C-alpha cells in the first residue's frame, strides 16, 4: 500500500501496539525491551498509571481554553519547575525546537537591549537543537542543514568541550549575546564534556554579560541523575529549555528563564496556541510528582552507573570498544567503526536501541527499568556487539 506520510523518517519495520514500563509489544504480540524510551521521552516507561490517570481526569474536565485566560495547572507546573530548578519563570510550548526558538528570541532581545545591532549566539559543533529554521541554523551538523539555505544569521559555531574556542569567538565577535549549549550532546553521540565545562561557561557569560542558555531538552527531567543536568555543576543558567521527558509522551516544551532573561518576552512578543494547555500540564505535573515519589533521580544515577559497569565488564576484552560512558541514564558505547546496522539487529533480538553520530550506541532506557531488565539489556546487547565486531 502506498504511504501518504512524507518520507521524513526511515522507519523500522515494526508496529507497537502497547507498552508497560520498559516493555513494548508489537501487533503479533512479540515483546521488546525498550532501551530508548521514544528518544528520552518516556522516562517513566510506557503506560505509567499516574500519567494515565492525570490525562483521563483532565480530559473529563477541560482540554483547552487558550492562553487568553488563566490556566491554573499551568501556573502550578511553572511554580513547580521553578522550585526544582531555581529559575524564575517559564514559557510553555509544544516541543524542544519551539522551546529553543523562545531561547533564541530571548537572546536577541537581550542583545538589542544592550544596543547590539545584530546579536549572535555561540553554539557548538555536533549540537542538535531542532528542525525549525532557527534551531536548524543553531544546530552544528551540516548534514541536517543541507538543502535549507539561506539559514538564519547570527550563530557562531565552535567545537564542543573547548573553552578556548569560546574565548576566541568572544574576542573575535563584539555582538555575542548568549551561549547555547547542551550539557551532554545527545544526537551528537552522547558527548560528555569535562566536569567543569559548564562552570567555565557560566564564568565567561558573567564576565562578558551574556546569557548562558542550556538546551536540556534531552538531559532534563531526571535523565542524567539530577532534575536538570546543570545541577551537577552547582550553577544556574539564565535560560534552560525542556521538552521530551516533561510530558512522558504528551507534547509539551518549556523555556525557563532567570533574572535578566526572565522579563524580555512580554505581551505580544511571543506565544503559542496550544502551549501549556490544561491537558499537557496535567500530564507534566503527574510526571514531576512521580519522579519525586519513585525517587527517579537517584535511580537514574544508580542504574546508569550499574549499566556502565556491566557493559565495561562484559566488553573488556573487545578491542573495538573505544569507550563506555554515561551521565546517569544517558549511556554511550563508542565503537571504532560505524555501527548503525546494530539498530535493526537489536530489533530482531527484541531490543530497542539507537546509534548516534554513527559510531556510538546510544541507550536512553526508561528510568523505571528493573534490574532483571538491565541484565537482559546488557547480555543481549553485549552478545550482539561481540558478534558484530568479530
Ligand atoms: C530532541 C531535541 C531537540 C528537538 O526537540 P523536538 O521536540 O523534536 O523539537 C532539541 N534539542 C535537543 C538537545 C534534543 O535532544
Coordinates of C-alpha atoms and ligand atoms in Angstrom, one line a residue:
X1 CA 0.0 0.0 0.0
X2 CA 1.3 3.5 -0.8
X3 CA 2.0 5.6 2.2
X4 CA 0.6 9.1 2.3
X5 CA 3.1 10.1 5.0
X6 CA 6.0 12.3 3.9
X7 CA 9.2 10.2 3.9
X8 CA 11.0 12.2 6.5
X9 CA 11.8 9.1 8.6
X10 CA 13.5 5.9 7.6
X11 CA 11.2 3.7 9.7
X12 CA 12.0 0.3 11.1
X13 CA 9.5 -2.4 10.1
X14 CA 7.7 -2.8 13.4
X15 CA 4.4 -1.6 14.8
X16 CA 4.0 -1.3 18.5
X17 CA 0.5 -1.7 19.9
X18 CA 1.0 -1.5 23.7
X19 CA 3.6 -0.9 26.4
X20 CA 4.2 -1.3 30.1
X21 CA 7.2 0.1 31.9
X22 CA 10.2 -0.8 29.7
X23 CA 8.3 -3.4 27.7
X24 CA 6.7 -2.9 24.3
X25 CA 4.6 -5.3 22.3
X26 CA 4.1 -5.4 18.6
X27 CA 0.9 -6.3 16.7
X28 CA 1.9 -10.0 16.7
X29 CA 2.4 -9.9 20.5
X30 CA 6.2 -10.1 20.3
X31 CA 7.8 -8.5 23.3
X32 CA 10.6 -5.9 23.1
X33 CA 12.8 -4.3 25.7
X34 CA 12.8 -0.6 25.2
X35 CA 16.2 1.0 25.9
X36 CA 15.4 4.2 24.1
X37 CA 12.2 5.5 25.7
X38 CA 11.0 7.1 22.5
X39 CA 14.2 9.1 22.4
X40 CA 14.4 10.1 26.1
X41 CA 10.6 10.9 26.3
X42 CA 9.1 8.1 28.3
X43 CA 11.3 8.4 31.3
X44 CA 8.6 6.8 33.5
X45 CA 8.2 4.0 31.0
X46 CA 5.1 3.2 29.0
X47 CA 1.5 3.4 30.3
X48 CA 2.5 4.8 33.7
X49 CA -0.7 4.7 35.8
X50 CA -0.1 8.2 37.3
X51 CA 0.2 9.8 33.8
X52 CA -2.8 7.8 32.5
X53 CA -4.9 8.9 35.5
X54 CA -4.0 12.6 35.1
X55 CA -4.8 12.7 31.4
X56 CA -8.1 10.8 31.9
X57 CA -9.2 13.1 34.7
X58 CA -8.2 16.3 33.0
X59 CA -9.9 15.3 29.7
X60 CA -13.1 14.9 31.6
X61 CA -12.9 18.5 32.8
X62 CA -11.3 20.6 30.2
X63 CA -8.7 20.1 27.4
X64 CA -8.0 23.6 26.1
X65 CA -9.1 27.2 26.6
X66 CA -6.1 29.1 25.1
X67 CA -3.6 31.3 26.8
X68 CA -6.1 34.2 26.6
X69 CA -7.3 33.0 30.0
X70 CA -5.8 31.9 33.3
X71 CA -4.8 28.2 33.3
X72 CA -4.4 27.1 37.0
X73 CA -2.4 23.9 36.4
X74 CA -0.1 25.8 34.0
X75 CA 0.6 28.2 36.9
X76 CA 1.1 25.2 39.2
X77 CA 3.5 23.5 36.7
X78 CA 5.6 26.7 36.3
X79 CA 5.8 27.1 40.1
X80 CA 6.9 23.5 40.5
X81 CA 9.5 23.7 37.7
X82 CA 10.9 27.0 39.2
X83 CA 11.1 25.4 42.6
X84 CA 13.0 22.5 41.3
X85 CA 15.4 24.5 39.0
X86 CA 15.8 27.8 40.9
X87 CA 14.7 29.5 37.7
X88 CA 12.2 32.5 37.8
X89 CA 9.6 31.9 35.1
X90 CA 8.6 29.7 32.3
X91 CA 7.2 29.9 28.7
X92 CA 5.3 26.8 27.6
X93 CA 5.2 25.5 24.1
X94 CA 4.9 22.1 22.4
X95 CA 8.3 20.8 21.5
X96 CA 12.0 21.1 22.0
X97 CA 12.6 23.1 18.9
X98 CA 9.9 25.6 20.0
X99 CA 11.5 25.8 23.4
X100 CA 14.8 26.7 21.7
X101 CA 13.1 29.2 19.4
X102 CA 11.9 31.0 22.6
X103 CA 15.5 30.9 23.9
X104 CA 16.9 32.3 20.6
X105 CA 14.3 35.2 20.7
X106 CA 15.3 35.9 24.4
X107 CA 18.9 36.1 23.3
X108 CA 18.1 38.5 20.5
X109 CA 16.1 40.7 22.8
X110 CA 18.9 40.7 25.4
X111 CA 21.3 41.8 22.7
X112 CA 19.1 44.5 21.4
X113 CA 18.7 45.8 24.9
X114 CA 22.4 46.1 25.1
X115 CA 22.4 48.1 21.8
X116 CA 23.9 45.3 19.8
X117 CA 22.5 45.7 16.3
X118 CA 22.9 42.1 15.1
X119 CA 23.2 39.9 18.2
X120 CA 24.8 36.5 17.7
X121 CA 24.7 33.3 19.8
X122 CA 27.7 31.0 20.3
X123 CA 26.6 27.4 19.5
X124 CA 28.5 24.1 19.3
X125 CA 29.6 21.8 16.5
X126 CA 27.8 18.4 16.6
X127 CA 25.0 20.1 18.6
X128 CA 21.3 19.4 17.9
X129 CA 18.6 22.0 18.7
X130 CA 15.7 21.1 16.4
X131 CA 14.4 21.3 12.9
X132 CA 12.8 24.7 12.6
X133 CA 14.7 27.3 10.6
X134 CA 16.1 29.0 13.7
X135 CA 17.0 25.9 15.6
X136 CA 18.3 24.2 12.4
X137 CA 20.6 27.2 11.9
X138 CA 21.8 26.8 15.5
X139 CA 22.4 23.1 15.1
X140 CA 26.1 22.1 14.5
X141 CA 25.5 19.5 11.8
X142 CA 25.9 20.4 8.1
X143 CA 24.0 17.2 7.1
X144 CA 20.9 18.4 8.9
X145 CA 21.3 21.9 7.3
X146 CA 22.0 20.7 3.8
X147 CA 19.4 22.0 1.3
X148 CA 17.9 24.6 3.5
X149 CA 20.0 27.7 2.8
X150 CA 19.6 30.6 3.4
X151 CA 20.0 29.7 7.1
X152 CA 19.2 32.2 9.8
X153 CA 22.1 34.5 10.6
X154 CA 23.6 35.1 14.0
X155 CA 25.1 31.8 15.1
X156 CA 28.9 31.3 15.7
X157 CA 29.8 27.6 15.8
X158 CA 32.7 26.5 17.9
X159 CA 34.0 23.0 18.9
X160 CA 32.2 21.4 21.9
X161 CA 34.0 20.9 25.2
X162 CA 36.6 23.6 24.2
X163 CA 36.6 26.7 26.4
X164 CA 39.5 28.3 24.5
X165 CA 37.4 28.2 21.3
X166 CA 34.6 30.1 23.1
X167 CA 37.1 32.6 24.4
X168 CA 38.5 33.1 20.9
X169 CA 35.0 33.6 19.5
X170 CA 34.2 36.1 22.2
X171 CA 37.4 38.1 21.4
X172 CA 36.7 38.0 17.6
X173 CA 33.0 39.0 17.7
X174 CA 31.6 42.0 19.5
X175 CA 28.0 41.1 19.0
X176 CA 27.7 37.9 21.1
X177 CA 24.5 38.0 23.3
X178 CA 24.4 34.4 24.5
X179 CA 26.0 30.9 24.5
X180 CA 23.6 28.0 23.8
X181 CA 24.9 24.5 24.7
X182 CA 23.7 21.0 25.6
X183 CA 25.1 19.8 28.9
X184 CA 25.6 16.4 27.2
X185 CA 25.3 16.3 23.5
X186 CA 22.6 13.6 22.7
X187 CA 22.1 13.4 19.0
X188 CA 25.8 14.2 18.5
X189 CA 26.7 10.9 20.1
X190 CA 26.4 11.1 24.0
X191 CA 29.3 13.5 24.2
X192 CA 30.0 14.3 27.8
X193 CA 32.2 17.4 28.4
X194 CA 34.8 18.0 31.1
X195 CA 33.2 18.2 34.5
X196 CA 33.9 21.9 34.9
X197 CA 32.9 22.8 31.3
X198 CA 29.5 24.4 32.3
X199 CA 31.1 26.2 35.3
X200 CA 33.6 27.8 32.9
X201 CA 30.9 28.8 30.5
X202 CA 29.0 30.3 33.5
X203 CA 32.1 32.3 34.3
X204 CA 32.6 33.6 30.8
X205 CA 28.9 34.5 30.5
X206 CA 29.1 36.5 33.7
X207 CA 32.4 38.2 32.7
X208 CA 31.0 39.2 29.3
X209 CA 27.4 39.9 30.5
X210 CA 25.9 37.5 28.0
X211 CA 23.2 34.8 28.6
X212 CA 24.1 31.2 29.5
X213 CA 21.4 29.2 27.7
X214 CA 21.2 25.4 28.2
X215 CA 19.4 23.1 25.9
X216 CA 18.2 20.4 28.4
X217 CA 15.5 19.0 26.0
X218 CA 17.2 15.6 26.3
X219 CA 19.2 15.9 29.5
X220 CA 16.4 17.5 31.7
X221 CA 13.8 15.8 33.9
X222 CA 16.0 13.4 35.8
X223 CA 17.6 11.7 32.8
X224 CA 21.2 12.4 34.0
X225 CA 20.5 11.7 37.7
X226 CA 19.6 15.3 38.7
X227 CA 16.4 17.1 37.8
X228 CA 18.4 19.2 35.4
X229 CA 22.0 18.4 34.2
X230 CA 23.3 21.8 35.3
X231 CA 22.6 20.8 38.9
X232 CA 25.7 18.5 38.7
X233 CA 27.7 21.7 38.4
X234 CA 26.1 23.8 41.1
X235 CA 25.4 26.6 38.7
X236 CA 22.2 28.2 37.4
X237 CA 21.8 29.2 33.7
X238 CA 20.0 32.3 32.5
X239 CA 17.8 30.2 30.2
X240 CA 17.1 26.5 30.2
X241 CA 14.9 24.6 27.6
X242 CA 12.9 21.4 28.2
X243 CA 10.6 19.1 26.3
X244 CA 11.0 15.4 25.7
X245 CA 10.5 13.8 29.2
X246 CA 8.5 16.6 30.6
X247 CA 5.2 15.1 29.3
X248 CA 6.3 11.4 29.2
X249 CA 4.7 11.3 25.7
X250 CA 2.3 14.2 25.5
X251 CA 3.8 17.1 23.6
X252 CA 5.0 19.9 25.9
X253 CA 8.0 22.1 25.8
X254 CA 9.2 24.8 28.2
X255 CA 11.7 27.6 28.1
X256 CA 12.7 28.6 31.7
X257 CA 14.4 31.9 32.4
X258 CA 16.1 33.6 35.3
X259 CA 16.8 37.2 36.3
X260 CA 17.7 39.5 33.5
X261 CA 16.5 36.9 30.9
X262 CA 13.1 36.5 32.5
X263 CA 11.4 39.8 31.7
X264 CA 12.2 40.1 28.0
X265 CA 9.4 38.1 26.3
X266 CA 6.5 40.4 27.1
X267 CA 2.9 40.6 25.8
X268 CA 2.8 40.4 22.0
X269 CA 6.4 39.3 21.7
X270 CA 5.8 35.5 21.8
X271 CA 3.0 33.0 22.0
X272 CA 1.7 29.5 21.3
X273 CA -1.9 28.5 20.9
X274 CA -1.6 25.1 22.5
X275 CA 1.4 25.9 24.7
X276 CA 0.8 24.7 28.3
X277 CA -2.8 23.8 27.8
X278 CA -4.7 22.1 30.7
X279 CA -4.2 18.6 29.2
X280 CA -0.4 18.6 28.8
X281 CA 0.1 20.4 32.1
X282 CA -1.8 17.8 33.9
X283 CA 0.5 15.1 32.4
X284 CA 3.6 17.1 33.3
X285 CA 2.5 17.6 36.9
X286 CA 2.0 13.9 37.2
X287 CA 5.4 13.3 35.7
X288 CA 7.2 15.5 38.2
X289 CA 5.2 14.1 41.2
X290 CA 6.1 10.5 40.1
X291 CA 9.8 11.3 39.7
X292 CA 9.7 12.6 43.3
X293 CA 7.6 9.7 44.7
X294 CA 9.7 7.0 42.9
X295 CA 13.0 8.8 43.6
X296 CA 13.9 8.5 39.9
X297 CA 16.8 10.9 40.1
X298 CA 18.6 8.6 42.5
X299 CA 17.5 5.6 40.4
X300 CA 18.9 7.2 37.2
X301 CA 22.2 7.7 39.0
X302 CA 22.4 4.1 40.4
X303 CA 21.1 2.3 37.3
X304 CA 23.2 4.4 34.9
X305 CA 26.3 3.5 36.9
X306 CA 25.3 -0.2 37.1
X307 CA 24.7 -0.3 33.3
X308 CA 28.1 1.3 32.6
X309 CA 29.9 -1.1 34.9
X310 CA 28.1 -4.1 33.4
X311 CA 29.0 -3.2 29.8
X312 CA 32.5 -2.3 30.7
X313 CA 33.0 -5.7 32.3
X314 CA 31.3 -7.7 29.6
X315 CA 33.1 -5.9 26.8
X316 CA 36.5 -5.6 28.5
X317 CA 38.3 -7.9 26.0
X318 CA 36.7 -6.3 22.9
X319 CA 39.4 -4.2 21.3
X320 CA 36.8 -2.4 19.1
X321 CA 35.2 -0.7 22.0
X322 CA 36.6 2.9 22.3
X323 CA 34.7 3.9 25.4
X324 CA 31.6 3.1 27.6
X325 CA 30.4 6.3 29.1
X326 CA 27.3 7.6 30.9
X327 CA 25.8 10.6 32.7
X328 CA 23.0 8.9 34.7
X329 CA 20.8 7.2 32.2
X330 CA 22.4 8.7 29.1
X331 CA 24.6 5.9 28.1
X332 CA 27.0 5.8 25.1
X333 CA 29.1 2.8 23.9
X334 CA 31.5 4.1 21.3
X335 CA 32.9 1.7 18.7
X336 CA 35.9 2.2 16.5
X337 CA 33.7 2.0 13.3
X338 CA 30.2 2.9 12.1
X339 CA 27.7 0.5 13.7
X340 CA 24.2 1.7 12.5
X341 CA 23.3 -1.9 11.5
X342 CA 23.2 -2.8 15.1
X343 CA 19.8 -1.0 15.5
X344 CA 18.0 -3.5 13.2
X345 CA 20.0 -6.5 14.6
X346 CA 18.9 -5.4 18.1
X347 CA 15.3 -5.1 17.0
X348 CA 15.4 -8.6 15.6
X349 CA 16.7 -9.7 19.0
X350 CA 13.8 -7.8 20.8
X351 CA 15.7 -4.8 21.9
X352 CA 15.3 -1.1 21.0
X353 CA 18.5 0.9 20.9
X354 CA 19.8 3.8 18.8
X355 CA 23.1 4.8 17.2
X356 CA 24.1 8.5 17.3
X357 CA 27.0 10.0 15.5
X358 CA 27.4 6.8 13.5
X359 CA 29.8 5.0 15.9
X360 CA 28.0 5.5 19.3
X361 CA 25.4 3.1 20.5
X362 CA 23.0 5.4 22.5
X363 CA 20.9 4.0 25.3
X364 CA 18.2 6.0 27.0
X365 CA 16.3 3.4 29.0
X366 CA 13.2 4.3 31.0
X367 CA 14.3 5.3 34.5
X368 CA 11.9 2.7 35.9
X369 CA 13.8 -0.2 34.1
X370 CA 14.1 -3.1 36.5
X371 CA 17.4 -4.9 37.5
X372 CA 16.3 -8.0 35.6
X373 CA 15.6 -5.9 32.5
X374 CA 19.0 -4.2 32.9
X375 CA 20.6 -7.7 33.0
X376 CA 18.8 -8.7 29.9
X377 CA 19.7 -5.5 28.1
X378 CA 23.4 -5.9 28.9
X379 CA 23.6 -9.6 28.0
X380 CA 21.7 -9.3 24.7
X381 CA 23.4 -6.1 23.5
X382 CA 26.9 -7.3 24.5
X383 CA 26.4 -10.5 22.6
X384 CA 25.2 -8.5 19.5
X385 CA 28.3 -6.2 19.8
X386 CA 30.6 -9.2 20.1
X387 CA 29.2 -10.9 17.0
X388 CA 29.1 -7.6 15.1
X389 CA 32.8 -6.7 15.8
X390 CA 34.2 -10.1 15.2
Ligands
LIG1 C1 15.2 16.3 20.6 C2 15.9 17.5 20.8 C3 15.5 18.8 20.4 C4 14.3 18.9 19.5 O1 13.1 18.6 20.1 P1 11.8 18.4 19.2 O2 10.7 18.2 20.3 O3 12.0 17.3 18.3 O4 11.6 19.7 18.5 C5 16.3 19.9 20.7 N1 17.4 19.8 21.4 C6 17.8 18.6 21.9 C7 19.0 18.6 22.8 C8 17.1 17.4 21.6 O5 17.6 16.3 22.1

